[in-house]
PDB file of C-alpha atoms in Angstrom:
ATOM      1  CA  ASP A 122     -27.932 371.084  86.964  1.00 60.00           C
ATOM      2  CA  GLY A 123     -25.368 373.447  85.295  1.00 68.00           C
ATOM      3  CA  GLY A 124     -24.995 376.852  86.794  1.00 94.00           C
ATOM      4  CA  ILE A 125     -22.781 379.216  88.899  1.00 97.00           C
ATOM      5  CA  THR A 126     -22.651 379.287  92.629  1.00 97.00           C
ATOM      6  CA  GLN A 127     -21.526 382.105  94.846  1.00 97.00           C
ATOM      7  CA  SER A 128     -20.864 381.767  98.655  1.00 91.00           C
ATOM      8  CA  PRO A 129     -21.930 383.209 101.043  1.00 92.00           C
ATOM      9  CA  LYS A 130     -24.993 385.061  99.991  1.00 94.00           C
ATOM     10  CA  TYR A 131     -24.378 387.760 102.752  1.00 95.00           C
ATOM     11  CA  LEU A 132     -21.133 388.467 104.409  1.00 94.00           C
ATOM     12  CA  PHE A 133     -20.276 390.968 107.094  1.00 93.00           C
ATOM     13  CA  ARG A 134     -16.799 392.160 107.944  1.00 91.00           C
ATOM     14  CA  LYS A 135     -14.885 394.693 110.004  1.00 91.00           C
ATOM     15  CA  GLU A 136     -12.816 397.480 108.280  1.00 90.00           C
ATOM     16  CA  GLY A 137      -9.224 396.335 107.760  1.00 90.00           C
ATOM     17  CA  GLN A 138      -9.806 392.758 107.111  1.00 91.00           C
ATOM     18  CA  ASN A 139      -9.509 390.893 103.850  1.00 93.00           C
ATOM     19  CA  VAL A 140     -12.283 388.757 102.568  1.00 94.00           C
ATOM     20  CA  THR A 141     -12.465 386.066  99.925  1.00 96.00           C
ATOM     21  CA  LEU A 142     -15.706 385.574  97.814  1.00 96.00           C
ATOM     22  CA  SER A 143     -16.233 382.180  96.292  1.00 97.00           C
ATOM     23  CA  CYS A 144     -17.392 381.613  92.692  1.00 97.00           C
ATOM     24  CA  GLU A 145     -17.809 378.257  91.128  1.00 97.00           C
ATOM     25  CA  GLN A 146     -19.148 377.019  87.719  1.00 97.00           C
ATOM     26  CA  ASN A 147     -20.142 373.767  86.055  1.00 96.00           C
ATOM     27  CA  LEU A 148     -20.989 375.218  82.701  1.00 95.00           C
ATOM     28  CA  ASN A 149     -17.595 374.415  81.277  1.00 94.00           C
ATOM     29  CA  HIS A 150     -17.074 378.138  80.292  1.00 94.00           C
ATOM     30  CA  ASP A 151     -13.472 379.288  79.794  1.00 93.00           C
ATOM     31  CA  ALA A 152     -14.261 382.939  80.749  1.00 94.00           C
ATOM     32  CA  MET A 153     -15.155 384.109  83.967  1.00 96.00           C
ATOM     33  CA  TYR A 154     -15.788 387.643  85.682  1.00 97.00           C
ATOM     34  CA  TRP A 155     -16.355 389.641  88.664  1.00 98.00           C
ATOM     35  CA  TYR A 156     -18.488 392.641  88.956  1.00 97.00           C
ATOM     36  CA  ARG A 157     -19.455 395.009  91.467  1.00 96.00           C
ATOM     37  CA  GLN A 158     -22.894 396.945  91.777  1.00 95.00           C
ATOM     38  CA  ASP A 159     -23.749 399.735  93.729  1.00 92.00           C
ATOM     39  CA  PRO A 160     -27.295 400.789  94.586  1.00 85.00           C
ATOM     40  CA  GLY A 161     -28.840 402.475  91.498  1.00 78.00           C
ATOM     41  CA  GLN A 162     -25.645 401.832  89.574  1.00 81.00           C
ATOM     42  CA  GLY A 163     -24.720 399.520  86.550  1.00 84.00           C
ATOM     43  CA  LEU A 164     -22.273 396.828  86.869  1.00 93.00           C
ATOM     44  CA  ARG A 165     -18.667 397.590  86.987  1.00 93.00           C
ATOM     45  CA  LEU A 166     -15.986 395.013  85.952  1.00 93.00           C
ATOM     46  CA  ILE A 167     -13.385 394.254  88.513  1.00 96.00           C
ATOM     47  CA  TYR A 168     -11.455 391.341  86.963  1.00 96.00           C
ATOM     48  CA  TYR A 169     -11.864 388.701  84.166  1.00 95.00           C
ATOM     49  CA  SER A 170     -10.245 385.699  83.149  1.00 95.00           C
ATOM     50  CA  GLN A 171     -10.267 384.128  79.739  1.00 92.00           C
ATOM     51  CA  ILE A 172      -8.467 380.890  80.578  1.00 92.00           C
ATOM     52  CA  VAL A 173      -7.049 379.168  83.587  1.00 95.00           C
ATOM     53  CA  ASN A 174      -3.917 380.671  85.261  1.00 95.00           C
ATOM     54  CA  ASP A 175      -4.488 383.855  83.352  1.00 94.00           C
ATOM     55  CA  PHE A 176      -6.667 386.993  84.461  1.00 96.00           C
ATOM     56  CA  GLN A 177      -6.814 390.624  83.530  1.00 94.00           C
ATOM     57  CA  LYS A 178      -7.801 393.863  85.481  1.00 95.00           C
ATOM     58  CA  GLY A 179     -11.077 395.349  84.671  1.00 93.00           C
ATOM     59  CA  ASP A 180     -12.035 399.065  85.320  1.00 90.00           C
ATOM     60  CA  ILE A 181     -11.867 398.977  89.048  1.00 95.00           C
ATOM     61  CA  ALA A 182      -9.311 396.508  90.221  1.00 96.00           C
ATOM     62  CA  GLU A 183      -7.556 398.500  92.921  1.00 96.00           C
ATOM     63  CA  GLY A 184      -7.960 396.892  96.151  1.00 96.00           C
ATOM     64  CA  TYR A 185      -9.093 393.433  94.710  1.00 97.00           C
ATOM     65  CA  SER A 186      -7.041 390.182  93.830  1.00 97.00           C
ATOM     66  CA  VAL A 187      -8.270 387.110  92.074  1.00 98.00           C
ATOM     67  CA  SER A 188      -6.723 383.661  91.240  1.00 97.00           C
ATOM     68  CA  ARG A 189      -7.807 381.041  88.577  1.00 97.00           C
ATOM     69  CA  GLU A 190      -6.043 377.857  89.300  1.00 97.00           C
ATOM     70  CA  LYS A 191      -9.005 375.786  88.160  1.00 96.00           C
ATOM     71  CA  LYS A 192     -11.507 376.210  85.230  1.00 96.00           C
ATOM     72  CA  GLU A 193     -14.424 375.804  87.536  1.00 97.00           C
ATOM     73  CA  SER A 194     -13.289 378.387  90.269  1.00 98.00           C
ATOM     74  CA  PHE A 195     -12.474 382.137  90.150  1.00 98.00           C
ATOM     75  CA  PRO A 196     -12.267 383.462  93.838  1.00 98.00           C
ATOM     76  CA  LEU A 197     -12.173 387.228  94.524  1.00 97.00           C
ATOM     77  CA  THR A 198     -10.384 388.639  97.601  1.00 97.00           C
ATOM     78  CA  VAL A 199     -11.498 392.131  98.811  1.00 96.00           C
ATOM     79  CA  THR A 200      -8.497 393.569 100.708  1.00 94.00           C
ATOM     80  CA  SER A 201      -8.290 396.102 103.225  1.00 89.00           C
ATOM     81  CA  ALA A 202      -6.956 398.590 100.581  1.00 88.00           C
ATOM     82  CA  GLN A 203     -10.347 398.709  98.886  1.00 89.00           C
ATOM     83  CA  LYS A 204     -11.771 402.056 100.267  1.00 89.00           C
ATOM     84  CA  ASN A 205     -15.565 401.257  99.749  1.00 91.00           C
ATOM     85  CA  PRO A 206     -16.066 397.598  99.882  1.00 93.00           C
ATOM     86  CA  THR A 207     -19.634 397.477 100.726  1.00 95.00           C
ATOM     87  CA  ALA A 208     -21.555 396.303  97.608  1.00 96.00           C
ATOM     88  CA  PHE A 209     -23.175 393.441  95.889  1.00 97.00           C
ATOM     89  CA  TYR A 210     -20.636 391.311  94.167  1.00 98.00           C
ATOM     90  CA  LEU A 211     -21.464 389.258  91.026  1.00 98.00           C
ATOM     91  CA  CYS A 212     -19.524 386.469  89.367  1.00 98.00           C
ATOM     92  CA  ALA A 213     -20.437 385.679  85.858  1.00 97.00           C
ATOM     93  CA  SER A 214     -19.111 383.016  83.224  1.00 96.00           C
ATOM     94  CA  SER A 215     -19.420 383.193  79.362  1.00 93.00           C
ATOM     95  CA  PRO A 216     -18.871 380.670  76.417  1.00 88.00           C
ATOM     96  CA  PRO A 217     -16.802 382.010  73.504  1.00 78.00           C
ATOM     97  CA  GLU A 218     -20.027 383.536  72.000  1.00 70.00           C
ATOM     98  CA  GLY A 219     -19.865 386.300  74.735  1.00 79.00           C
ATOM     99  CA  GLU A 220     -23.114 385.976  76.584  1.00 90.00           C
ATOM    100  CA  GLN A 221     -22.492 386.165  80.308  1.00 94.00           C
ATOM    101  CA  TYR A 222     -24.393 384.318  82.781  1.00 96.00           C
ATOM    102  CA  PHE A 223     -24.402 385.462  86.401  1.00 97.00           C
ATOM    103  CA  GLY A 224     -24.372 383.847  89.962  1.00 97.00           C
ATOM    104  CA  PRO A 225     -26.874 384.789  92.608  1.00 97.00           C
ATOM    105  CA  GLY A 226     -24.251 387.359  94.150  1.00 97.00           C
ATOM    106  CA  THR A 227     -22.723 388.041  97.449  1.00 97.00           C
ATOM    107  CA  ARG A 228     -23.793 391.059  99.407  1.00 96.00           C
ATOM    108  CA  LEU A 229     -20.761 392.392 101.361  1.00 96.00           C
ATOM    109  CA  THR A 230     -21.161 394.749 104.085  1.00 95.00           C
ATOM    110  CA  VAL A 231     -18.008 396.162 105.819  1.00 92.00           C
ATOM    111  CA  THR A 232     -18.244 398.206 109.003  1.00 90.00           C
TER     112      THR A 232
ATOM    113  CA  GLN B 132     -21.049 411.022  77.623  1.00 64.00           C
ATOM    114  CA  LYS B 133     -21.698 407.587  79.253  1.00 73.00           C
ATOM    115  CA  GLU B 134     -20.671 404.531  76.936  1.00 89.00           C
ATOM    116  CA  VAL B 135     -24.149 402.712  77.374  1.00 93.00           C
ATOM    117  CA  GLU B 136     -26.959 405.051  78.253  1.00 94.00           C
ATOM    118  CA  GLN B 137     -30.629 404.071  79.447  1.00 95.00           C
ATOM    119  CA  ASN B 138     -33.394 406.120  80.884  1.00 92.00           C
ATOM    120  CA  SER B 139     -33.587 405.160  84.568  1.00 90.00           C
ATOM    121  CA  GLY B 140     -37.348 405.419  84.539  1.00 91.00           C
ATOM    122  CA  PRO B 141     -39.475 404.255  86.090  1.00 96.00           C
ATOM    123  CA  LEU B 142     -41.283 403.345  82.914  1.00 97.00           C
ATOM    124  CA  SER B 143     -44.927 402.650  84.095  1.00 97.00           C
ATOM    125  CA  VAL B 144     -47.218 400.678  81.593  1.00 97.00           C
ATOM    126  CA  PRO B 145     -50.653 398.829  82.240  1.00 98.00           C
ATOM    127  CA  GLU B 146     -50.858 395.129  82.158  1.00 98.00           C
ATOM    128  CA  GLY B 147     -51.287 393.880  78.690  1.00 97.00           C
ATOM    129  CA  ALA B 148     -49.609 396.848  76.912  1.00 98.00           C
ATOM    130  CA  ILE B 149     -46.281 396.860  75.163  1.00 98.00           C
ATOM    131  CA  ALA B 150     -43.205 398.125  77.156  1.00 98.00           C
ATOM    132  CA  SER B 151     -40.368 399.767  75.026  1.00 97.00           C
ATOM    133  CA  LEU B 152     -37.210 399.863  76.645  1.00 98.00           C
ATOM    134  CA  ASN B 153     -34.191 401.945  74.934  1.00 97.00           C
ATOM    135  CA  CYS B 154     -30.591 401.916  74.933  1.00 96.00           C
ATOM    136  CA  THR B 155     -27.786 403.983  73.057  1.00 96.00           C
ATOM    137  CA  TYR B 156     -24.223 403.191  72.977  1.00 94.00           C
ATOM    138  CA  SER B 157     -21.169 405.293  71.902  1.00 92.00           C
ATOM    139  CA  ASP B 158     -18.713 402.742  70.494  1.00 87.00           C
ATOM    140  CA  ARG B 159     -19.280 402.118  66.869  1.00 87.00           C
ATOM    141  CA  GLY B 160     -17.062 398.931  67.067  1.00 85.00           C
ATOM    142  CA  SER B 161     -19.505 397.122  69.321  1.00 86.00           C
ATOM    143  CA  GLN B 162     -20.641 393.966  67.974  1.00 86.00           C
ATOM    144  CA  SER B 163     -22.699 392.194  70.501  1.00 90.00           C
ATOM    145  CA  PHE B 164     -25.908 393.492  72.457  1.00 94.00           C
ATOM    146  CA  PHE B 165     -27.534 391.961  75.358  1.00 96.00           C
ATOM    147  CA  TRP B 166     -30.675 392.525  77.493  1.00 97.00           C
ATOM    148  CA  TYR B 167     -30.662 391.377  81.106  1.00 97.00           C
ATOM    149  CA  ARG B 168     -33.546 391.597  83.621  1.00 98.00           C
ATOM    150  CA  GLN B 169     -32.732 392.095  87.208  1.00 97.00           C
ATOM    151  CA  TYR B 170     -35.371 391.818  90.007  1.00 96.00           C
ATOM    152  CA  SER B 171     -34.787 393.743  92.991  1.00 93.00           C
ATOM    153  CA  GLY B 172     -32.019 392.204  95.254  1.00 92.00           C
ATOM    154  CA  LYS B 173     -31.258 389.543  92.776  1.00 95.00           C
ATOM    155  CA  SER B 174     -28.540 388.990  90.068  1.00 96.00           C
ATOM    156  CA  PRO B 175     -29.199 389.762  86.364  1.00 97.00           C
ATOM    157  CA  GLU B 176     -30.710 387.079  84.184  1.00 97.00           C
ATOM    158  CA  LEU B 177     -29.967 386.997  80.438  1.00 96.00           C
ATOM    159  CA  ILE B 178     -33.143 387.526  78.353  1.00 96.00           C
ATOM    160  CA  MET B 179     -31.753 388.106  74.762  1.00 95.00           C
ATOM    161  CA  PHE B 180     -28.830 389.042  72.740  1.00 94.00           C
ATOM    162  CA  ILE B 181     -28.603 390.518  69.207  1.00 95.00           C
ATOM    163  CA  TYR B 182     -25.700 390.915  66.789  1.00 91.00           C
ATOM    164  CA  SER B 183     -27.224 391.886  63.468  1.00 91.00           C
ATOM    165  CA  ASN B 184     -29.203 394.932  62.488  1.00 94.00           C
ATOM    166  CA  GLY B 185     -32.944 394.432  62.644  1.00 95.00           C
ATOM    167  CA  ASP B 186     -35.309 392.570  65.052  1.00 96.00           C
ATOM    168  CA  LYS B 187     -35.037 389.231  66.943  1.00 96.00           C
ATOM    169  CA  GLU B 188     -37.995 387.771  68.489  1.00 97.00           C
ATOM    170  CA  ASP B 189     -38.230 385.349  71.384  1.00 96.00           C
ATOM    171  CA  GLY B 190     -41.518 384.788  72.770  1.00 97.00           C
ATOM    172  CA  ARG B 191     -42.955 388.118  74.087  1.00 97.00           C
ATOM    173  CA  PHE B 192     -39.691 389.745  73.680  1.00 98.00           C
ATOM    174  CA  THR B 193     -38.276 391.545  70.593  1.00 98.00           C
ATOM    175  CA  ALA B 194     -34.803 393.036  70.480  1.00 97.00           C
ATOM    176  CA  GLN B 195     -34.297 395.731  67.824  1.00 97.00           C
ATOM    177  CA  LEU B 196     -30.802 396.823  66.775  1.00 96.00           C
ATOM    178  CA  ASN B 197     -29.781 399.866  64.609  1.00 96.00           C
ATOM    179  CA  LYS B 198     -26.027 400.071  64.338  1.00 93.00           C
ATOM    180  CA  ALA B 199     -26.220 403.216  62.200  1.00 94.00           C
ATOM    181  CA  SER B 200     -28.156 405.148  65.012  1.00 94.00           C
ATOM    182  CA  GLN B 201     -26.135 403.292  67.658  1.00 94.00           C
ATOM    183  CA  TYR B 202     -29.460 402.196  69.214  1.00 94.00           C
ATOM    184  CA  VAL B 203     -30.912 399.072  70.746  1.00 97.00           C
ATOM    185  CA  SER B 204     -34.303 398.416  72.182  1.00 97.00           C
ATOM    186  CA  LEU B 205     -36.232 395.660  73.885  1.00 98.00           C
ATOM    187  CA  LEU B 206     -40.041 395.489  73.445  1.00 98.00           C
ATOM    188  CA  ILE B 207     -41.986 393.430  75.833  1.00 98.00           C
ATOM    189  CA  ARG B 208     -45.490 392.548  74.574  1.00 98.00           C
ATOM    190  CA  ASP B 209     -48.441 391.583  76.795  1.00 98.00           C
ATOM    191  CA  SER B 210     -46.586 393.058  79.585  1.00 98.00           C
ATOM    192  CA  GLN B 211     -47.190 391.295  82.998  1.00 98.00           C
ATOM    193  CA  PRO B 212     -46.803 392.571  86.686  1.00 97.00           C
ATOM    194  CA  SER B 213     -44.197 389.829  86.954  1.00 97.00           C
ATOM    195  CA  ASP B 214     -42.150 391.639  84.291  1.00 98.00           C
ATOM    196  CA  SER B 215     -41.658 394.690  86.763  1.00 98.00           C
ATOM    197  CA  ALA B 216     -37.983 394.880  87.057  1.00 97.00           C
ATOM    198  CA  THR B 217     -34.851 396.744  86.108  1.00 96.00           C
ATOM    199  CA  TYR B 218     -33.700 395.956  82.528  1.00 97.00           C
ATOM    200  CA  LEU B 219     -30.002 396.363  81.772  1.00 96.00           C
ATOM    201  CA  CYS B 220     -28.469 396.913  78.484  1.00 96.00           C
ATOM    202  CA  ALA B 221     -24.929 395.735  77.670  1.00 94.00           C
ATOM    203  CA  VAL B 222     -22.648 396.049  74.728  1.00 93.00           C
ATOM    204  CA  ASN B 223     -19.351 394.445  74.149  1.00 87.00           C
ATOM    205  CA  ARG B 224     -16.132 396.605  73.950  1.00 76.00           C
ATOM    206  CA  TRP B 225     -14.682 397.152  70.382  1.00 67.00           C
ATOM    207  CA  ASP B 226     -11.291 395.641  71.657  1.00 71.00           C
ATOM    208  CA  SER B 227     -12.652 392.507  73.371  1.00 70.00           C
ATOM    209  CA  SER B 228     -15.679 390.308  72.931  1.00 65.00           C
ATOM    210  CA  TYR B 229     -15.270 389.142  76.491  1.00 76.00           C
ATOM    211  CA  LYS B 230     -15.689 392.614  78.158  1.00 84.00           C
ATOM    212  CA  LEU B 231     -19.158 394.067  78.403  1.00 89.00           C
ATOM    213  CA  ILE B 232     -20.192 397.619  79.416  1.00 90.00           C
ATOM    214  CA  PHE B 233     -23.592 397.798  81.401  1.00 92.00           C
ATOM    215  CA  GLY B 234     -26.091 400.594  81.254  1.00 93.00           C
ATOM    216  CA  SER B 235     -27.252 401.508  84.637  1.00 92.00           C
ATOM    217  CA  GLY B 236     -30.726 400.153  83.707  1.00 94.00           C
ATOM    218  CA  THR B 237     -34.272 401.070  83.258  1.00 96.00           C
ATOM    219  CA  ARG B 238     -36.849 400.190  86.084  1.00 97.00           C
ATOM    220  CA  LEU B 239     -40.194 398.992  84.400  1.00 98.00           C
ATOM    221  CA  LEU B 240     -43.379 398.794  86.404  1.00 98.00           C
ATOM    222  CA  VAL B 241     -46.330 397.079  85.063  1.00 98.00           C
ATOM    223  CA  ARG B 242     -49.640 398.149  86.552  1.00 97.00           C
ATOM    224  CA  PRO B 243     -52.307 395.460  87.295  1.00 95.00           C
TER     225      PRO B 243
END
């Protein structure tokens, strides 16, 4: 089955710790994205990558980092510099036509 | 002004009725328009996309685009309780087909 997987589904961390969220896709899409969703809000773009070994900052990149070493994988690290990291994190991928397909998401809670 | 605006709702319709969800956008350069459905606690699921002015139908769903008025809508015919969800409108940015701007969503409630 083709799709996007994210792990873990729920993640709990203490303040001051870095945490890495996994995103893998087997849809053969070149483009991948990370979004953040807060309660009652739309999706905000954190980072995106159009091709392996290249990525660009989105609207809210501060406190986050990514890598794109393989076409299938686009992990997101939430660093201790991110002031309000508790949120629902969504990974997506898209073909050249532009429609984005989402993974199931990771709910991060930082206390 | 928000780049993509949706009424937050809830929009309440009886089962079997037509639900009409609306979205306006500010960037005249936008070329691609998407509707996603998001159930509570779940990730968004793509329903439809539309690129050209006019209507596009897929089963019970019809997307309508009017670029002159900067308006895109989603009609759901024969609404079912299982359609109860938040519907997100997304529009691509003029400078990148890869970057989408999402509205905050409209919550739809279909009453049995």
